[in-house]
Every structure is written in C-alpha cells, then in structure tokens.
Coordinates of C-alpha atoms and ligand atoms in Angstrom, one line a residue:
M89 CA 114.0 85.1 52.5
S90 CA 110.6 85.2 54.6
M91 CA 108.1 86.8 53.0
F92 CA 105.0 88.9 54.6
R93 CA 106.8 90.4 57.4
L94 CA 106.0 94.0 58.7
D95 CA 109.2 94.7 60.9
G96 CA 109.4 98.0 61.7
M97 CA 106.1 99.4 60.3
V98 CA 102.9 101.0 62.2
A99 CA 99.6 99.6 62.0
V100 CA 96.3 101.2 62.8
V101 CA 93.2 98.2 63.7
T102 CA 90.0 100.0 64.3
G103 CA 87.9 98.5 66.8
G104 CA 90.6 95.7 67.4
S105 CA 89.5 94.6 70.8
R106 CA 87.4 91.7 70.1
G107 CA 86.9 89.6 66.7
I108 CA 88.6 90.3 63.2
G109 CA 89.8 93.3 64.7
R110 CA 91.6 91.4 67.2
A111 CA 92.9 88.6 65.0
C112 CA 94.2 91.3 62.8
A113 CA 96.0 93.1 65.4
E114 CA 97.7 89.7 66.8
V115 CA 98.5 89.1 63.1
L116 CA 100.2 92.1 62.4
A117 CA 101.9 92.1 65.3
A118 CA 103.2 88.6 64.8
Q119 CA 104.6 89.6 61.4
G120 CA 106.5 92.5 63.4
A121 CA 104.3 95.5 63.1
H122 CA 103.7 98.1 66.0
V123 CA 100.3 97.9 66.1
V124 CA 97.7 101.0 67.3
V125 CA 94.3 98.7 68.5
T126 CA 91.2 101.1 68.8
Y127 CA 88.4 100.8 70.6
V128 CA 85.4 102.8 71.9
R129 CA 83.9 100.8 74.8
G130 CA 85.7 98.2 76.2
A131 CA 88.9 98.8 77.8
D132 CA 89.2 95.8 79.1
E133 CA 89.0 93.7 76.2
A134 CA 91.9 96.3 74.5
A135 CA 94.0 96.0 77.2
K136 CA 93.8 92.4 77.0
V137 CA 94.6 92.2 73.2
V138 CA 97.4 94.4 74.2
A139 CA 98.8 92.6 77.0
A140 CA 98.4 89.1 74.3
I141 CA 100.7 91.0 72.3
Q142 CA 103.0 91.9 74.3
E143 CA 103.3 88.5 76.1
N144 CA 104.1 86.9 72.6
G145 CA 106.9 89.8 72.2
G146 CA 105.0 92.1 69.8
K147 CA 104.4 95.8 70.0
A148 CA 101.1 97.0 70.9
E149 CA 99.2 99.7 72.7
A150 CA 95.4 100.7 72.8
I151 CA 93.8 104.4 72.3
A152 CA 89.8 105.2 72.4
F153 CA 87.6 107.1 70.2
D154 CA 84.4 106.7 68.1
V155 CA 84.9 106.2 64.6
A156 CA 81.9 107.8 64.0
D157 CA 83.3 111.0 65.5
M158 CA 85.2 112.4 61.8
K159 CA 87.1 114.8 63.5
A160 CA 88.4 112.5 66.5
S161 CA 89.1 110.1 64.1
E162 CA 91.4 111.9 61.8
D163 CA 93.2 113.3 65.1
A164 CA 93.9 110.3 66.3
M165 CA 95.6 109.2 63.1
S166 CA 97.5 112.2 63.1
D167 CA 98.5 111.8 66.6
V168 CA 99.4 108.1 66.0
A169 CA 101.5 108.8 63.1
K170 CA 103.1 111.9 65.1
R171 CA 103.9 109.8 68.6
L172 CA 105.2 107.0 66.3
G173 CA 106.8 108.9 63.3
K174 CA 104.6 107.4 60.5
L175 CA 101.5 105.2 59.7
D176 CA 102.1 102.8 57.3
I177 CA 99.1 100.4 57.7
L178 CA 95.6 101.3 58.2
V179 CA 92.8 98.2 58.8
A180 CA 89.8 99.9 59.0
N181 CA 87.5 97.2 60.8
A182 CA 85.4 99.2 63.1
G183 CA 81.5 98.2 62.1
V184 CA 78.4 98.1 63.4
A185 CA 75.4 95.4 62.1
I186 CA 71.8 96.7 62.8
D187 CA 69.6 94.0 61.1
G188 CA 65.9 94.7 59.5
L189 CA 63.8 94.2 56.8
L190 CA 63.6 97.4 54.1
L191 CA 60.0 98.7 56.0
R192 CA 61.5 98.4 59.4
V193 CA 64.7 100.0 59.0
K194 CA 64.6 102.8 62.0
E195 CA 66.3 106.1 60.4
E196 CA 68.6 106.3 63.7
D197 CA 69.6 102.9 62.8
F198 CA 70.6 103.6 59.3
D199 CA 72.2 107.0 60.4
R200 CA 74.4 104.7 63.1
I201 CA 75.3 102.0 60.2
F202 CA 76.5 104.5 57.8
D203 CA 78.2 106.8 60.4
V204 CA 80.1 103.8 61.7
N205 CA 80.9 101.6 58.6
V206 CA 81.1 104.4 55.8
K207 CA 81.7 107.9 57.9
G208 CA 84.3 106.2 60.7
S209 CA 85.8 104.0 57.6
L210 CA 86.7 107.5 55.5
A211 CA 87.4 109.6 58.3
C212 CA 90.3 107.3 59.3
A213 CA 91.7 106.7 55.8
R214 CA 91.2 110.6 55.4
G215 CA 93.7 110.6 58.8
A216 CA 96.2 108.0 57.7
I217 CA 96.6 109.1 54.3
K218 CA 98.0 112.5 55.2
S219 CA 100.7 111.0 56.9
M220 CA 101.0 108.0 54.0
M221 CA 101.6 110.6 51.3
R222 CA 104.5 112.1 53.1
A223 CA 106.0 109.0 53.7
R224 CA 105.0 107.8 50.0
F225 CA 103.9 104.8 51.3
G226 CA 101.0 103.0 52.7
R227 CA 98.2 100.3 53.3
V228 CA 95.0 101.0 53.4
I229 CA 92.4 98.1 53.9
F230 CA 88.8 98.3 54.6
L231 CA 86.4 95.4 56.2
S232 CA 83.3 95.4 53.7
S233 CA 81.0 92.2 53.7
V234 CA 79.9 89.8 51.3
V235 CA 76.5 91.2 51.7
G236 CA 78.0 94.1 50.2
E237 CA 78.8 92.1 46.9
M238 CA 75.5 89.8 46.9
G239 CA 73.0 91.4 49.0
N240 CA 71.3 90.0 51.9
A241 CA 67.4 89.9 52.9
G242 CA 67.0 91.7 56.1
Q243 CA 70.4 93.8 55.7
S244 CA 69.6 96.4 53.4
A245 CA 71.1 99.5 55.0
Y246 CA 74.4 96.7 56.3
A247 CA 74.9 95.8 52.8
A248 CA 74.4 99.1 51.3
S249 CA 77.0 100.3 54.1
K250 CA 79.5 97.9 52.8
A251 CA 79.0 98.6 48.9
A252 CA 79.8 101.6 50.0
L253 CA 83.1 100.9 51.5
L254 CA 83.7 99.4 47.8
G255 CA 83.2 102.4 46.1
L256 CA 85.5 104.1 48.3
T257 CA 88.0 101.4 48.3
K258 CA 88.6 102.0 44.1
T259 CA 88.0 105.6 44.1
L260 CA 91.3 105.9 47.1
A261 CA 92.8 103.4 45.0
R262 CA 93.1 105.8 42.0
E263 CA 93.6 109.3 44.1
Y264 CA 96.9 108.0 46.4
A265 CA 98.0 105.1 44.0
S266 CA 100.9 108.0 42.7
R267 CA 101.8 108.3 46.5
N268 CA 102.8 104.6 46.6
I269 CA 99.2 103.8 48.9
T270 CA 97.3 100.7 48.0
V271 CA 93.7 100.6 48.8
N272 CA 92.4 97.6 49.1
A273 CA 89.3 96.0 50.4
I274 CA 88.3 92.4 52.2
T275 CA 84.6 90.9 51.8
P276 CA 84.5 88.3 54.7
G277 CA 81.8 86.1 54.1
F278 CA 80.3 84.1 58.0
I279 CA 82.9 84.6 60.1
D280 CA 82.3 83.2 63.5
T281 CA 82.7 86.2 65.8
D282 CA 80.4 88.3 68.3
M283 CA 78.9 89.7 65.2
T284 CA 77.5 86.5 64.2
T285 CA 76.7 84.5 67.1
S286 CA 72.8 85.5 67.1
I287 CA 72.5 83.6 63.6
Q288 CA 71.7 80.3 64.8
G289 CA 69.4 76.8 64.1
D290 CA 67.7 76.8 60.6
A291 CA 69.3 80.5 59.6
K292 CA 72.8 79.3 60.4
E293 CA 71.9 75.9 58.6
G294 CA 70.8 77.6 55.4
M295 CA 73.7 79.8 55.7
L296 CA 76.5 76.8 56.0
K297 CA 74.3 74.8 52.8
A298 CA 75.4 78.2 50.6
I299 CA 79.4 77.7 51.6
P300 CA 80.6 75.3 49.2
L301 CA 83.8 74.7 52.1
G302 CA 80.7 73.8 54.5
R303 CA 81.7 75.5 57.4
T304 CA 82.4 79.4 59.1
G305 CA 85.4 80.8 58.7
R306 CA 87.5 81.7 61.5
A307 CA 89.0 85.7 62.4
A308 CA 92.1 84.3 61.5
E309 CA 91.3 83.4 58.1
V310 CA 90.6 87.1 57.5
A311 CA 93.5 88.5 59.2
A312 CA 95.5 86.4 57.3
A313 CA 94.5 87.9 54.3
V314 CA 95.2 91.4 55.8
A315 CA 98.8 90.5 56.7
F316 CA 98.7 89.5 53.0
L317 CA 97.6 92.9 51.4
S318 CA 99.6 95.0 54.2
S319 CA 102.7 93.5 53.3
K320 CA 105.6 94.7 50.5
E321 CA 104.9 91.6 49.0
A322 CA 101.3 93.2 47.7
S323 CA 102.7 96.0 46.2
Y324 CA 101.1 95.3 42.9
I325 CA 97.2 94.9 44.1
T326 CA 95.2 98.1 44.2
G327 CA 91.5 98.8 44.0
E328 CA 90.8 94.9 44.5
T329 CA 88.4 93.4 46.6
L330 CA 89.6 90.1 48.2
R331 CA 87.0 87.6 49.6
V332 CA 87.2 85.6 52.4
N333 CA 84.1 83.6 52.1
G334 CA 84.4 79.8 51.7
G335 CA 82.9 80.5 48.1
M336 CA 79.7 81.7 49.1
Y337 CA 80.4 84.1 46.5
M338 CA 82.8 83.7 43.7
Ligands
NAD164 P1 82.8 92.6 66.2 O1 81.2 93.2 66.4 O2 83.0 91.2 67.4 O3 83.6 93.5 66.5 C1 83.6 95.2 65.8 C2 84.3 96.2 66.3 O4 84.2 97.3 66.1 C3 84.3 95.9 67.5 O5 85.6 95.9 68.5 C4 83.7 97.2 68.5 O6 84.1 98.2 69.5 C5 84.0 97.7 67.6 N1 83.1 99.3 66.5 C6 81.9 99.5 66.5 N2 81.6 100.4 66.6 C7 82.7 101.6 67.1 C8 82.9 102.6 67.0 N3 81.7 103.6 66.8 N4 84.0 103.2 67.3 C9 85.0 102.0 67.0 N5 84.7 101.0 67.2 C10 83.7 100.4 66.8 O7 82.3 92.5 64.6 P2 83.4 91.6 63.6 O8 82.6 90.4 63.1 O9 85.0 91.2 64.5 O10 83.5 92.0 62.1 C11 84.5 93.0 62.1 C12 84.3 94.0 61.0 O11 84.1 92.9 59.8 C13 83.3 94.5 60.8 O12 83.1 95.6 60.0 C14 82.1 94.2 60.2 O13 81.1 94.1 59.8 C15 83.2 93.0 59.3 N6 82.4 91.6 58.8 C16 82.0 90.8 59.8 C17 81.5 89.4 59.3 C18 81.2 88.3 60.1 O14 80.7 87.4 59.5 N7 81.5 88.2 61.1 C19 81.4 89.2 57.7 C20 81.7 90.5 57.0 C21 82.0 91.6 57.6

C-alpha cells in the first residue's frame, strides 16, 4: 500500500509561484492532488510552475488575487470549490517579511505584514473551510515560522504575525474538529528561498551555528511535511505545530 497519496483531492497553495509554495505545489501534485497555485504578481512564474507539474503528469492551474483582500480571498476559495467540486487542502503559504528593529518599524509595514500574513491566511481559511464543512473533510496548513516560536531581533512585526498564526491554528482546530477538518501549522527554520537570499556573510554564519544539522533547509523539505499533514494518514493530528528547522529550536 502506498501511503500519503492525495489522488482525487483538490489543493490550493497560496503564493505557490516560487519558494516554499512552489515546492508544496509540486509535491502535492506528485502525490496525485489537483493543485491550484495562487499568485499576486508574477504570472509568468506561476505559469512555469503549472507547466512543470503538467509535464510530470500532474494536474495544476493558476489563479491571481491578493490574499490581503479578504473578500477576494474568500471568493477565490469558493470559486475553486464550485468549479472543481470541492476543496480538500489549503496550504496558506503566502507571506511577506519586512524586517526592522522595533524603534524603526513603520506603521505601513506593520499593516502590510499583518494584512498578508494574518488576515490573508484567516480569509483563505474561512473561504476554504466553508466548503470543507459541507464535505466533512479538510486539511488546513498554515506556514508560520520558527521566529514566531523563538523570536528574532529585527523581526518584531513578522515574528508577531507568525505567532498569531499559531493561535489561529489551535482555535480553528478546536472549532472545526467535529467536521473532520484538521488545522495544523508548520514552522520552518532557515530555508533557502528568495525571502532569505539577503541573509549572507556573518549573519548567515551566525545562524548556521545555531542549527544542529549545520545547514539551511530546502523548500522541498518543508513541502514533504506539508504533504504528510495533508494526507489521510495524518487524520489524528490537529492543532499541532510541526517544526522543520534542522533543530534550530526544539
Ligand atoms: P517567498 O518570498 O519566496 O514566497 C512568498 C510567496 O507569497 C510568493 O509567491 C509571493 O508572491 C506570495 N505573496 C506575497 N504576498 C502575497 C499576497 N499579498 N497575495 C498573494 N500572494 C502573496 O517566500 P518563501 O521563503 O517561499 O516563504 C513562504 C512562506 O514560508 C511565507 O509565509 C514565509 O513567511 C514562510 N517562511 C519562510 C521561511 C524561510 O526561511 N524562507 C522560514 C519560515 C517561514
């Protein structure tokens, strides 16, 4: 028996055109899911992800909306469910990081971080959960971060937004358990993506010293955890935070 298959399932991966989201889209499709990749800018990047999945025999498509727009997010989730008949898996991955020490955090940056990371994730979850409730099955996975658990100097607003997702995870897990919908969070550590390319030199060396496995993580290593939590085999796991951080925080 092959485990962790997602055949016949419909999955949405927000911000799936690059980085961790792209890896999630590819792995979920390889496991058999029909994957809807969402993006806000970069239609070309999203089209490339869809083409790569299709070349490997998978099912994928791309749709555009800004997750910070609550109504657009909810509408997009119900459109997917209507068009494809259901929505089994939501990977709320879209996120932004704008760094700055507390005394320098601009109000507009704080608002943008919370609009995208927290409100966007909540809105997509609300849209998705509506159809999951009808189907009495669902998997919601939020991309939080190790910094939401341990803090990080220079990332107060970002860390606060990622910690907020852990509260959201546990609350939705309690609210929708009776409908057979599980809600979990993944907290990646230092993963090599566009978001982290600016971390170089001494800052990178310092971070690597704090990682017992001694290296940065790959997007595919986060995606593998997402695929597991998406699967039927993860049916008794809800409200959980799964760390994918090389031992950086335990
Ligand atoms: P990334 O910047 O490469 O990708 C982020 C994705 O989100 C992009 O596709 C982007 O277009 C999309 N996005 C941003 N704002 C959006 C909006 N308003 N509407 C729709 N889509 C939007 O980053 P990544 O490293 O792949 O990170 C993915 C997720 O994982 C993020 O939530 C991030 O906070 C989290 N994370 C990343 C790391 C890391 O080390 N890279 C560590 C912990 C957590």
